[in-house]
Tab-separated table of C-alpha atoms and ligand atoms in Angstrom:
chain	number	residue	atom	x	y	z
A	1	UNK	CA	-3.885	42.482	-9.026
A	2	UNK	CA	-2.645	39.867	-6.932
A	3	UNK	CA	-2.629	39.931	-2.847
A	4	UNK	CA	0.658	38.711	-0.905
A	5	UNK	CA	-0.715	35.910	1.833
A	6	UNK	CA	1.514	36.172	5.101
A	7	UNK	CA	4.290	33.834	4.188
A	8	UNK	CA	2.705	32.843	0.996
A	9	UNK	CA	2.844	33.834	-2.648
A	10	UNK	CA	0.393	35.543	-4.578
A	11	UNK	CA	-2.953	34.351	-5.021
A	12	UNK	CA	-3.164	34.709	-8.225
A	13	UNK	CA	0.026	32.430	-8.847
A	14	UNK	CA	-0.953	30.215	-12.302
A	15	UNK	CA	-1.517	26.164	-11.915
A	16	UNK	CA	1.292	25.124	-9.281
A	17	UNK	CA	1.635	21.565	-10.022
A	18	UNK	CA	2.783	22.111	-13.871
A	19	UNK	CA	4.695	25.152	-12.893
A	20	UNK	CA	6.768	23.604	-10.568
A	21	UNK	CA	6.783	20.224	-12.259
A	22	UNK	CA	8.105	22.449	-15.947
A	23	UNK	CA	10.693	23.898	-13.621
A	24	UNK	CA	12.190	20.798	-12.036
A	25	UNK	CA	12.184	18.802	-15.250
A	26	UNK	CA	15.370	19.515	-17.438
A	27	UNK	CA	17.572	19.317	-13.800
A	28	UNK	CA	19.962	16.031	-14.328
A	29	UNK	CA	17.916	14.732	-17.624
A	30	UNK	CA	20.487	13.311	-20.067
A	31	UNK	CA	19.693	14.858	-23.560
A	32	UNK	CA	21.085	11.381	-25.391
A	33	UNK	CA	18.318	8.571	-23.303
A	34	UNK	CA	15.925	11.567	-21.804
A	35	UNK	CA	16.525	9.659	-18.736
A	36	UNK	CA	17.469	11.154	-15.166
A	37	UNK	CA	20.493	11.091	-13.772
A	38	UNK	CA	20.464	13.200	-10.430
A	39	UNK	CA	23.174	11.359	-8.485
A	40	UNK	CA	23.397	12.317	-5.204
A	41	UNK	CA	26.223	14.756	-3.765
A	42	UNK	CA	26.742	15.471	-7.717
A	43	UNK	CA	26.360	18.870	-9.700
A	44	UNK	CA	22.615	17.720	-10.850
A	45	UNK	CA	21.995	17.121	-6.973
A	46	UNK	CA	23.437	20.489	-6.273
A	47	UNK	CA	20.759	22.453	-8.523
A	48	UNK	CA	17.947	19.848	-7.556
A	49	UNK	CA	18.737	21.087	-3.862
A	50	UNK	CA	19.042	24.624	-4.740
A	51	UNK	CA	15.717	24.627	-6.834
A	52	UNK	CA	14.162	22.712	-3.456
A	53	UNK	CA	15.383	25.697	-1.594
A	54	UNK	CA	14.353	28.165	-3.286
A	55	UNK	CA	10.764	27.128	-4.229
A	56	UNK	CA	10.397	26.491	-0.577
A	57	UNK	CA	11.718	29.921	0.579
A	58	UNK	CA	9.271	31.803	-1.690
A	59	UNK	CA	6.306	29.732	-0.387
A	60	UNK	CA	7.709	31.276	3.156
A	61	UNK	CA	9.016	27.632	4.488
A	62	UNK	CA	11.784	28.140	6.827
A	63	UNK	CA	14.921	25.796	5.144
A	64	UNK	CA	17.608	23.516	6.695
A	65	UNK	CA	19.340	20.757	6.017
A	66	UNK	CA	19.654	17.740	8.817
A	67	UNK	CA	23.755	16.793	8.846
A	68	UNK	CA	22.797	13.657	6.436
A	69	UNK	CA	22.031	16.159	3.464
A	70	UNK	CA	17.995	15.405	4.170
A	71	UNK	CA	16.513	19.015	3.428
A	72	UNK	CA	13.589	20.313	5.339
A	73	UNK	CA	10.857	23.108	4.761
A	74	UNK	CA	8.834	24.017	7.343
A	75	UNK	CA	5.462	25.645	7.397
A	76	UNK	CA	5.046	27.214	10.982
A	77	UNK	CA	7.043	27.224	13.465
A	78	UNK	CA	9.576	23.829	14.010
A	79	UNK	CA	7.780	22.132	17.011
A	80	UNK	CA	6.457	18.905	17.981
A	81	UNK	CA	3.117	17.144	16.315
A	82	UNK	CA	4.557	17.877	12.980
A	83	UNK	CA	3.066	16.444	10.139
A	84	UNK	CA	5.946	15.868	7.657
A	85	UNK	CA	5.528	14.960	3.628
A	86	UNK	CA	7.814	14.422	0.557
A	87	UNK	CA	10.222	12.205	-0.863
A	88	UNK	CA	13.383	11.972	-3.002
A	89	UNK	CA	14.961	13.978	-5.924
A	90	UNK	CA	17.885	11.359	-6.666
A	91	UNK	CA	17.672	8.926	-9.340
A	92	UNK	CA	18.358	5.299	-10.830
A	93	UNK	CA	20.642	5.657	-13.464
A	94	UNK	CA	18.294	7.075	-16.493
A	95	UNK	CA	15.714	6.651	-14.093
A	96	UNK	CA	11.750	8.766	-14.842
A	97	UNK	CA	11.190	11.841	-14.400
A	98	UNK	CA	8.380	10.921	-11.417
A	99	UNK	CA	9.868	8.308	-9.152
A	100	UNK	CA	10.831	10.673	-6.049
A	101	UNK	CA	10.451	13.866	-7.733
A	102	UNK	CA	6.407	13.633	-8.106
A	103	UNK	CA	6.293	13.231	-4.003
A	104	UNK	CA	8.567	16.166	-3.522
A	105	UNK	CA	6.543	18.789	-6.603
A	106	UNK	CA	3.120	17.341	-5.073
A	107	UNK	CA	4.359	18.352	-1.447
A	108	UNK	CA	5.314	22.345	-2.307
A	109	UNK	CA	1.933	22.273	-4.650
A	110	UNK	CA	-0.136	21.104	-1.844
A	111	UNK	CA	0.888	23.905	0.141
A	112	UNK	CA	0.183	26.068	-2.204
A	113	UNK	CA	-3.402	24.742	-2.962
A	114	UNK	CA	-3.614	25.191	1.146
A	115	UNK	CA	-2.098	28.547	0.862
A	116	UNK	CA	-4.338	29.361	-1.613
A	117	UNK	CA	-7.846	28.837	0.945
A	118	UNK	CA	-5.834	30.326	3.565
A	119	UNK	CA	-5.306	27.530	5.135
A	120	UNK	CA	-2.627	27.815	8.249
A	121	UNK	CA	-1.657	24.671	9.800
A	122	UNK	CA	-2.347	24.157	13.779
A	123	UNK	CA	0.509	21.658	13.871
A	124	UNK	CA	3.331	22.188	11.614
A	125	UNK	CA	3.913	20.968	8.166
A	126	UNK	CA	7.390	20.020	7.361
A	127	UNK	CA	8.516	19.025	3.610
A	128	UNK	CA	11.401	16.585	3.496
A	129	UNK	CA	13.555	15.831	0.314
A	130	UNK	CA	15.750	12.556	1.128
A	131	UNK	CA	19.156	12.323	0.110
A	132	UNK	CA	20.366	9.044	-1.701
A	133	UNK	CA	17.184	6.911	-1.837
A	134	UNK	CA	18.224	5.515	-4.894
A	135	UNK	CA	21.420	3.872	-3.369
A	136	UNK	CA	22.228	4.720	-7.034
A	137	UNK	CA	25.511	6.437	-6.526
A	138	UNK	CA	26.763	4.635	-2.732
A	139	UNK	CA	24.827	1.154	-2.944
A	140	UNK	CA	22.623	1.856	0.367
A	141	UNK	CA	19.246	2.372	-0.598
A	142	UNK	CA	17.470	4.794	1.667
A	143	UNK	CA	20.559	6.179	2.966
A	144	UNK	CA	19.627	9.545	4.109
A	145	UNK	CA	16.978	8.039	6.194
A	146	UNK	CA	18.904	5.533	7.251
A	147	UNK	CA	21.114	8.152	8.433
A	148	UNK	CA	18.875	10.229	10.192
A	149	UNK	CA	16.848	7.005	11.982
A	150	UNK	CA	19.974	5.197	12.990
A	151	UNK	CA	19.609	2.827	10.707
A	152	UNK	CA	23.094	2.682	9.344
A	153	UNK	CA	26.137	3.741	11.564
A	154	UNK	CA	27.912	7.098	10.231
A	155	UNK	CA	31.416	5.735	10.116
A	156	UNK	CA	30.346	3.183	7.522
A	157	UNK	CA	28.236	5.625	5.893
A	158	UNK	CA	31.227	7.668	5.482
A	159	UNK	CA	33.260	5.088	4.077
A	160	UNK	CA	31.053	3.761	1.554
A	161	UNK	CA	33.044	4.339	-1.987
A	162	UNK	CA	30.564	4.395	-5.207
A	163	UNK	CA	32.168	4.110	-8.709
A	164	UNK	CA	35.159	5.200	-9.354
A	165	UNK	CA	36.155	4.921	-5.722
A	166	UNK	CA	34.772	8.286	-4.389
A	167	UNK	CA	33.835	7.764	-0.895
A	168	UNK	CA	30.540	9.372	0.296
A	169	UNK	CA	32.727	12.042	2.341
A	170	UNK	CA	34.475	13.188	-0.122
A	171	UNK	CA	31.523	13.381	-2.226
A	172	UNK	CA	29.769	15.128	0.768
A	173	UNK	CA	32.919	17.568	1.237
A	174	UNK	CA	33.068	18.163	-2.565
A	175	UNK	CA	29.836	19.640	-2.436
A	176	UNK	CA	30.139	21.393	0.378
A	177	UNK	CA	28.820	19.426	3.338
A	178	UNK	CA	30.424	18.044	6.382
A	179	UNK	CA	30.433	14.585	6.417
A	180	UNK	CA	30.960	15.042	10.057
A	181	UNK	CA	27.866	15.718	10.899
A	182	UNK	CA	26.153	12.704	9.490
A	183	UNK	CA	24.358	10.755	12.060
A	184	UNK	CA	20.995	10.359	13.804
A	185	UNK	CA	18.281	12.941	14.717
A	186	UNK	CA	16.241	11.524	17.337
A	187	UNK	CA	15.324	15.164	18.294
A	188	UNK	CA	14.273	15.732	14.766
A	189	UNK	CA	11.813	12.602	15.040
A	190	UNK	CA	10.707	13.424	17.945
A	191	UNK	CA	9.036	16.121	16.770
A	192	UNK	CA	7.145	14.735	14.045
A	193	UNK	CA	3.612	13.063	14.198
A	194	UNK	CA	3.484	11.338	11.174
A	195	UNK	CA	4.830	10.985	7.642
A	196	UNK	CA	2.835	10.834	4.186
A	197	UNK	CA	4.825	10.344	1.596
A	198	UNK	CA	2.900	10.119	-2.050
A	199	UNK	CA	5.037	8.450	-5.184
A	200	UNK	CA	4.036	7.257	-8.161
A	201	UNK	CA	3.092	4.210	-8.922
A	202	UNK	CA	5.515	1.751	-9.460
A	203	UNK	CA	3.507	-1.246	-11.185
A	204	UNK	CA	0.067	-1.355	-12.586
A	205	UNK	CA	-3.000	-1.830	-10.254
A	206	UNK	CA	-4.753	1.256	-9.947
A	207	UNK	CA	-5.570	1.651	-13.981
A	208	UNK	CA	-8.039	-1.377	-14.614
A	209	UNK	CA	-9.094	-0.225	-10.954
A	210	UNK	CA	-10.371	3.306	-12.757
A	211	UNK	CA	-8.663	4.776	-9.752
A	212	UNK	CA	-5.976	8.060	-9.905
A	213	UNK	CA	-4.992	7.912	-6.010
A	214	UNK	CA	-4.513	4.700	-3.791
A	215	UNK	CA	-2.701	4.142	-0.378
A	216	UNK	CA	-0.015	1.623	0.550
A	217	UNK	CA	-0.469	-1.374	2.736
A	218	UNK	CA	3.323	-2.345	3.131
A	219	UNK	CA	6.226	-2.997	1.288
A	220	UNK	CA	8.204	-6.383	0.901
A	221	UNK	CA	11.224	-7.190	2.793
A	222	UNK	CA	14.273	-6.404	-0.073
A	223	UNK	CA	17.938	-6.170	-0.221
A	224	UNK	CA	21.169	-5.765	-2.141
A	225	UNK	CA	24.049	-7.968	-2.358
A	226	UNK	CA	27.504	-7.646	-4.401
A	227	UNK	CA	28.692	-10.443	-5.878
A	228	UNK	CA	32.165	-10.670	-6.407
A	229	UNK	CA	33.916	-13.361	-8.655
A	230	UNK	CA	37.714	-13.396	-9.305
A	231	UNK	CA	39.154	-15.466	-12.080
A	232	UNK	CA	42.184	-14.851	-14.373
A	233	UNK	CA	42.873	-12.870	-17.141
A	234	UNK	CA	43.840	-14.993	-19.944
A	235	UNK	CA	44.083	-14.645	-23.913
A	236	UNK	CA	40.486	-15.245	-25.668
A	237	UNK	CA	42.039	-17.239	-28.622
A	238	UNK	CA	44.933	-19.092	-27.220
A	239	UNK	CA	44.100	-20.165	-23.718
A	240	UNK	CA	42.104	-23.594	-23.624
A	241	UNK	CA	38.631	-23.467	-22.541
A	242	UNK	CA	39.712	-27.127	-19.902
A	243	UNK	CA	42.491	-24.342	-18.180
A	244	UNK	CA	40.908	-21.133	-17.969
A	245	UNK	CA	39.507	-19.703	-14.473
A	246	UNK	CA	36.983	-17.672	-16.284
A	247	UNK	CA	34.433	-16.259	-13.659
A	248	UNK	CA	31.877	-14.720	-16.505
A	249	UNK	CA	30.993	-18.209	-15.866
A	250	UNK	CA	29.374	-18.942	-12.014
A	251	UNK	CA	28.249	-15.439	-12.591
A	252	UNK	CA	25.697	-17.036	-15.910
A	253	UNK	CA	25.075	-19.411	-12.949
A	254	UNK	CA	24.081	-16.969	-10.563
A	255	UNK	CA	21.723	-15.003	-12.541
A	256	UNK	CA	19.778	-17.572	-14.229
A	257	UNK	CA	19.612	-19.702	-10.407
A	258	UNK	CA	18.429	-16.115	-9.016
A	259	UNK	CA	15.820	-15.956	-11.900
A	260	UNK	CA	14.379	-19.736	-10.583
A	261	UNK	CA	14.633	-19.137	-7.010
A	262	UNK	CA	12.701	-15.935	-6.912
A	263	UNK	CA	10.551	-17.106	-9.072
A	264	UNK	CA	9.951	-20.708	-7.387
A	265	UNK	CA	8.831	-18.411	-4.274
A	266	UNK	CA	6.714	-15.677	-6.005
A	267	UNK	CA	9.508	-13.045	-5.852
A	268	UNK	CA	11.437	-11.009	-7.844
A	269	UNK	CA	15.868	-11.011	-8.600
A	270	UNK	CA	17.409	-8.787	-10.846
A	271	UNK	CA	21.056	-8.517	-12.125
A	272	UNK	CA	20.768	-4.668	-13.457
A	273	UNK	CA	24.369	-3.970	-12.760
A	274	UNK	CA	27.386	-5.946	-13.673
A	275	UNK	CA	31.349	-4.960	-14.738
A	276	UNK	CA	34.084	-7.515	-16.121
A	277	UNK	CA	37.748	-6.463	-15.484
A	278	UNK	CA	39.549	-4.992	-16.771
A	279	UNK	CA	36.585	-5.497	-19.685
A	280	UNK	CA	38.870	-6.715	-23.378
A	281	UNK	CA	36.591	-7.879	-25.657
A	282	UNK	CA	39.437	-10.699	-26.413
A	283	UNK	CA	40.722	-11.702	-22.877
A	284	UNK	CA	38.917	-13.928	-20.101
A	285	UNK	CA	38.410	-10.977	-17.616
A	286	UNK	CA	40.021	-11.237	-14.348
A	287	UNK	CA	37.156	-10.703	-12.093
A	288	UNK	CA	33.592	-9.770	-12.653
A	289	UNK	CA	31.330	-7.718	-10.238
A	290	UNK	CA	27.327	-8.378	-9.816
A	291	UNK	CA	25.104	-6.780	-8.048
A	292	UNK	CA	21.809	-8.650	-6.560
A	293	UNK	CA	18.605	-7.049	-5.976
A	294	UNK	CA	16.044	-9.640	-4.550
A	295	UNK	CA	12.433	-8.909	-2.922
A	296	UNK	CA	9.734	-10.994	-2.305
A	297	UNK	CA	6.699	-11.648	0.023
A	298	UNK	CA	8.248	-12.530	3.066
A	299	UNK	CA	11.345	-12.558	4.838
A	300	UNK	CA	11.504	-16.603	4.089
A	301	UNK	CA	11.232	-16.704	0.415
A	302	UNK	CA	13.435	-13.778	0.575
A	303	UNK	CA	16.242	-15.630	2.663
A	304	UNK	CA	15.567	-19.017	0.552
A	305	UNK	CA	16.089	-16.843	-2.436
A	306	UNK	CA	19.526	-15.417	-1.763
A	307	UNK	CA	20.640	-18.527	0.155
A	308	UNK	CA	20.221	-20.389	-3.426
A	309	UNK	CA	22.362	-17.884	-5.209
A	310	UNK	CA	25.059	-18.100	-2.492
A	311	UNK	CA	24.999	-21.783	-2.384
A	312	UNK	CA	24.581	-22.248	-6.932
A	313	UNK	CA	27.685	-19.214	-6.952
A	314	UNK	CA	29.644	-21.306	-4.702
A	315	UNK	CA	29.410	-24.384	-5.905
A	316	UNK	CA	30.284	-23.467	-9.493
A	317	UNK	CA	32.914	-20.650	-8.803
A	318	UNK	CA	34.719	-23.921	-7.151
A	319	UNK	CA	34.002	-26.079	-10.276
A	320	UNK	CA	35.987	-23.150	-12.518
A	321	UNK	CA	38.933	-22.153	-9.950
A	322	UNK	CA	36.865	-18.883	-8.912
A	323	UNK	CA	37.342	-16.777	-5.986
A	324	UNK	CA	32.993	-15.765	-4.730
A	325	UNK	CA	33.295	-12.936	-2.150
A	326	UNK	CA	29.653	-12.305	-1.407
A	327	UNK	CA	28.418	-9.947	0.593
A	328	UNK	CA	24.989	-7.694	2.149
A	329	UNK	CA	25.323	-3.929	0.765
A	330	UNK	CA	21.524	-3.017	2.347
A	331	UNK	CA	18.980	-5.017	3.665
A	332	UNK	CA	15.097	-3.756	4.017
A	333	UNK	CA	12.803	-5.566	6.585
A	334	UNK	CA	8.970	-5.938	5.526
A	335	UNK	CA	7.113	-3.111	6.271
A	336	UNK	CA	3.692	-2.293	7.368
A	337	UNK	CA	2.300	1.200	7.653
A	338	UNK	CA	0.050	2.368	10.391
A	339	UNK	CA	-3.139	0.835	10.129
A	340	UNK	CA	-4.653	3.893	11.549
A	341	UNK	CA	-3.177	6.248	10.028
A	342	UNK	CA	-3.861	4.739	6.986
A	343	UNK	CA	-7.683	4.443	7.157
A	344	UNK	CA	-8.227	7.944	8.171
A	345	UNK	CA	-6.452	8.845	4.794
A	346	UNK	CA	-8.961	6.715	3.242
A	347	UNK	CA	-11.516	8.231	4.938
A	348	UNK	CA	-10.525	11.756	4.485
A	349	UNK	CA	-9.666	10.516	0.459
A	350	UNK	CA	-13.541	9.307	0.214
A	351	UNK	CA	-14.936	12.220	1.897
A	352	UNK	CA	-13.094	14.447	-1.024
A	353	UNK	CA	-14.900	12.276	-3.592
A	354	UNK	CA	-11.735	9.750	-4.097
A	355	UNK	CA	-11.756	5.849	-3.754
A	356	UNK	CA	-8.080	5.095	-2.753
A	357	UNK	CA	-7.241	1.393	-3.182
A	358	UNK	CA	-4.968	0.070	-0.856
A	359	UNK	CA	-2.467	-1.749	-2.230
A	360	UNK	CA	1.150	-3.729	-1.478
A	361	UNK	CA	4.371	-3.035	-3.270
A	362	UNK	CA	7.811	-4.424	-3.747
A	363	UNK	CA	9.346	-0.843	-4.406
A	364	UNK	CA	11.338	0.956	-1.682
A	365	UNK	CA	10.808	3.962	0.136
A	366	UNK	CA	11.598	6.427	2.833
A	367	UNK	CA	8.829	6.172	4.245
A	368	UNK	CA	8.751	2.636	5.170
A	369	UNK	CA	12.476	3.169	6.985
A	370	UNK	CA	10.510	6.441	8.806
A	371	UNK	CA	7.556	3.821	9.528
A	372	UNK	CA	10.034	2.247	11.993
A	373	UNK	CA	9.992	4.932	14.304
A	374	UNK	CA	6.524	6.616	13.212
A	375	UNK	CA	3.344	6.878	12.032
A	376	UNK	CA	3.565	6.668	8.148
A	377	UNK	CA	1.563	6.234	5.157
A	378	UNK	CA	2.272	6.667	1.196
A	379	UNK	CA	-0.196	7.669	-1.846
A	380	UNK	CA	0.480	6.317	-4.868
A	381	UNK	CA	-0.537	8.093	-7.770
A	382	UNK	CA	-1.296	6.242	-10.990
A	383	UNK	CA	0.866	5.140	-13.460
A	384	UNK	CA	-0.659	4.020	-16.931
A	385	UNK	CA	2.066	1.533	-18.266
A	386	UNK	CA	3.179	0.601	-14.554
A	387	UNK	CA	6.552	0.953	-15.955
A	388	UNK	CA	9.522	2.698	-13.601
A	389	UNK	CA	13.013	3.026	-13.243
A	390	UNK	CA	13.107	3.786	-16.708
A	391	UNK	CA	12.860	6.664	-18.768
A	392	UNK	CA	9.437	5.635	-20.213
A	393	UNK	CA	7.795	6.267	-16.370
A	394	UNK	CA	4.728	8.347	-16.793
A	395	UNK	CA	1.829	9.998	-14.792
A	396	UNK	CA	-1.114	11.820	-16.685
A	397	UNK	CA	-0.797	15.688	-15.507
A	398	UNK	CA	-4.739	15.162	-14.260
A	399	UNK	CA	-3.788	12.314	-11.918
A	400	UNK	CA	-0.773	14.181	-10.834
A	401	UNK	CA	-2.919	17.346	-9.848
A	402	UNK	CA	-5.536	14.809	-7.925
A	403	UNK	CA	-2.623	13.704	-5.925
A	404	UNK	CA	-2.034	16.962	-4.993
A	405	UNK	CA	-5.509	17.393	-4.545
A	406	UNK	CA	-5.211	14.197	-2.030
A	407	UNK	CA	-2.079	14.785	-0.588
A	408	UNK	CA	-3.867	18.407	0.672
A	409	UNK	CA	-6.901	17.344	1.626
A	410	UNK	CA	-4.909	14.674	4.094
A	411	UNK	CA	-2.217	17.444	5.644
A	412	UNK	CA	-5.276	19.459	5.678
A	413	UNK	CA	-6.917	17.005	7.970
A	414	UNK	CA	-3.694	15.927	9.627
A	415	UNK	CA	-2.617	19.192	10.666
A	416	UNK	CA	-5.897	20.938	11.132
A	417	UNK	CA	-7.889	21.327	14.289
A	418	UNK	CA	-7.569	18.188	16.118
A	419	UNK	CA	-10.663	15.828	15.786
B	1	GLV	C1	13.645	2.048	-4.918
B	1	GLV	O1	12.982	2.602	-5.771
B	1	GLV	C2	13.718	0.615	-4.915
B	1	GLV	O2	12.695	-0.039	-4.688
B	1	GLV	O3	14.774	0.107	-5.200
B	2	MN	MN1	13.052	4.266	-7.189
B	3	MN	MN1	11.198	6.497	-5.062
């Protein structure tokens, strides 16, 4: 027979991690590439929300969201000294099943496994699910913590327009939100202690470590920038190649001089997105739309990086009668979690039996925008091939219950009796 825990679930409930993770993992998955796409503010969103919702309700969590779509669950009552956890359920376009998702499963299994001892937290816990981290659907990555921390003003948040021209309020209104009430939450903040947020892996240190669980040191300054070259439509057989203002060509310039300058600085720039317009397989398109992704070590090589790609897009959009209109669509500064913070994790890690490497990463995150305003820390849980953003991203089920496991054993100790 099972016993009901005050605002709990059964005790006898079966393995919480794989239950939860078999439940979340046909929402948004495309049946032709098995990759996700859970766009935000779209109908896969919707039932990713809704299965948030409920899961939390039936663990007793108290449910809201914060104006900017960011949904909260809250064990104990809302006050301040709350230790907050989770992540993202939006995707890349055929993005894994893991990236965001894993952070969000491992936070509502944690409680569980805490439920489970009868465990009660002194402080509050609160689960977060971010809206929009992706910037897959609106271009801002981050954007519902952006939203909530200031970090992007709410009229230009409003205005942003994805594909198809859709602007994030209509999106937001579509689904039933009021775009209205997007803006900051200082009081929300204000109330929280500290934010852990664990993720998977993105890249491939902790295997040849022999290590399931390590912590993050920082993440590299990144950013997105939209390249925009206008030409002039022209016929693909008769028009002479001496006449033609084709702007397919600066753009070749632009990603093979982004390739070299990242590189020459030990970075990273990727092209992953581009359109030609209106897109004839026998015309010279009239314009053609890139978009930039560039990270790298420090704010420098980052600058030098894009500053190349400006100056190698200009020059040769000139040479071909090109219009460049180039421009910043979201801009991440280095970050560097709490030092403190992050050794007691490690400590509280080793003292469950678990060596946690620290280690840097070039990926993005909500909790390095939260890290400007608190405490915060990640757990990265391993990834065999390192691979992500793809549909081939993958976590062994053991590693994904130790970061539960981890990711309990540090709310346990964050949100315990103080030490
Ligand atoms: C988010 O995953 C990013 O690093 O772009
Ligand atoms: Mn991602
Ligand atoms: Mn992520």
């Amino acid at each position: 027979m099972s016993s009901a825990r005050p605002g709990g679930r059964p005790s006898t409930s079966p393995p919480a991690f794989a239950e939860l993770w078999r439940d979340l993992e046909p929402l948004g998955r495309d049946a032709r590439s098995g990759g996700y796409r859970r766009f935000s503010w779209t109908e896969a969103d919707a039932r990713c929300r809704s299965w948030f919702t409920e899961r939390a309700t039936e663990r007793g969590l108290a449910t809201h969201a914060d104006g900017n779509g960011n949904l909260w669950a809250w064990w104990g009552k809302p006050g301040p000294g709350a230790i907050a956890t989770g992540s993202h359920l939006d995707s890349v376009p055929d993005g894994g099943a893991y990236d965001g998702a894993l952070g969000v499963v491992s936070a509502l299994a944690a409680v569980d496994l805490l439920q489970q001892k009868s465990f009660y937290p002194e402080r509050p816990v609160v689960l977060g699910a971010f809206t929009e981290e992706e910037g897959a659907r609106f271009g801002v990555a981050c954007l519902g913590s952006r939203l909530l921390t200031g970090g992007i003003a709410p009229e230009t948040a409003r205005a942003l327009a994805g594909d198809g021209g859709v602007t994030l309020a209509e999106a937001m209104t579509a689904a039933g939100f009021d775009p209205a009430a997007i803006g900051p939450r200082d009081d929300l903040l204000a109330g929280l202690a500290a934010f852990v947020e664990l993720h998977i892996e993105q890249g491939r240190a902790l295997a040849p470590l022999g290590s399931c669980v390590g912590v993050a040191e920082g993440i590299w300054p990144h950013g997105r920038w939209r390249l925009r070259f206008g030409g002039r439509a022209d016929h693909a057989g008769t028009a002479e190649l001496a006449g033609r203002r084709d702007p397919m060509l600066p753009f070749a310039h632009a990603v093979l001089a982004a390739r070299q300058a990242a590189a020459a600085r030990g970075g990273r720039a990727t092209i992953g997105k581009v359109t030609a317009e209106p897109g004839g397989a026998n015309a010279v398109p009239a314009q053609v739309t890139a978009w930039l992704d560039a990270r790298a070590g420090d704010e420098a090589a980052l600058a030098g990086t894009v500053s190349i790609v400006r100056s190698v897009s200009e020059k040769t959009a000139a040479e071909h009668g090109v219009t460049l209109d180039m421009r910043q669509e979201s801009y991440s500064p280095p970050v560097r979690f709490d030092a403190e913070l992050r050794d007691r994790i490690i400590g509280v890690l080793a003292a469950a039996g678990m060596a946690a490497p620290v280690l840097p990463t070039a990926a993005g995150h909500d909790a390095g925008v939260l890290a400007a305003r608190l405490p915060a820390a990640m757990l990265f849980v391993r990834n065999p091939s390192g691979i992500s953003h793809s549909a081939a991203e993958h976590a062994d089920l053991a590693d994904c219950e130790a970061g539960v496991r981890a990711l309990a054993a540090v709310l346990e100790d964050l949100a315990g009796p103080a030490r």
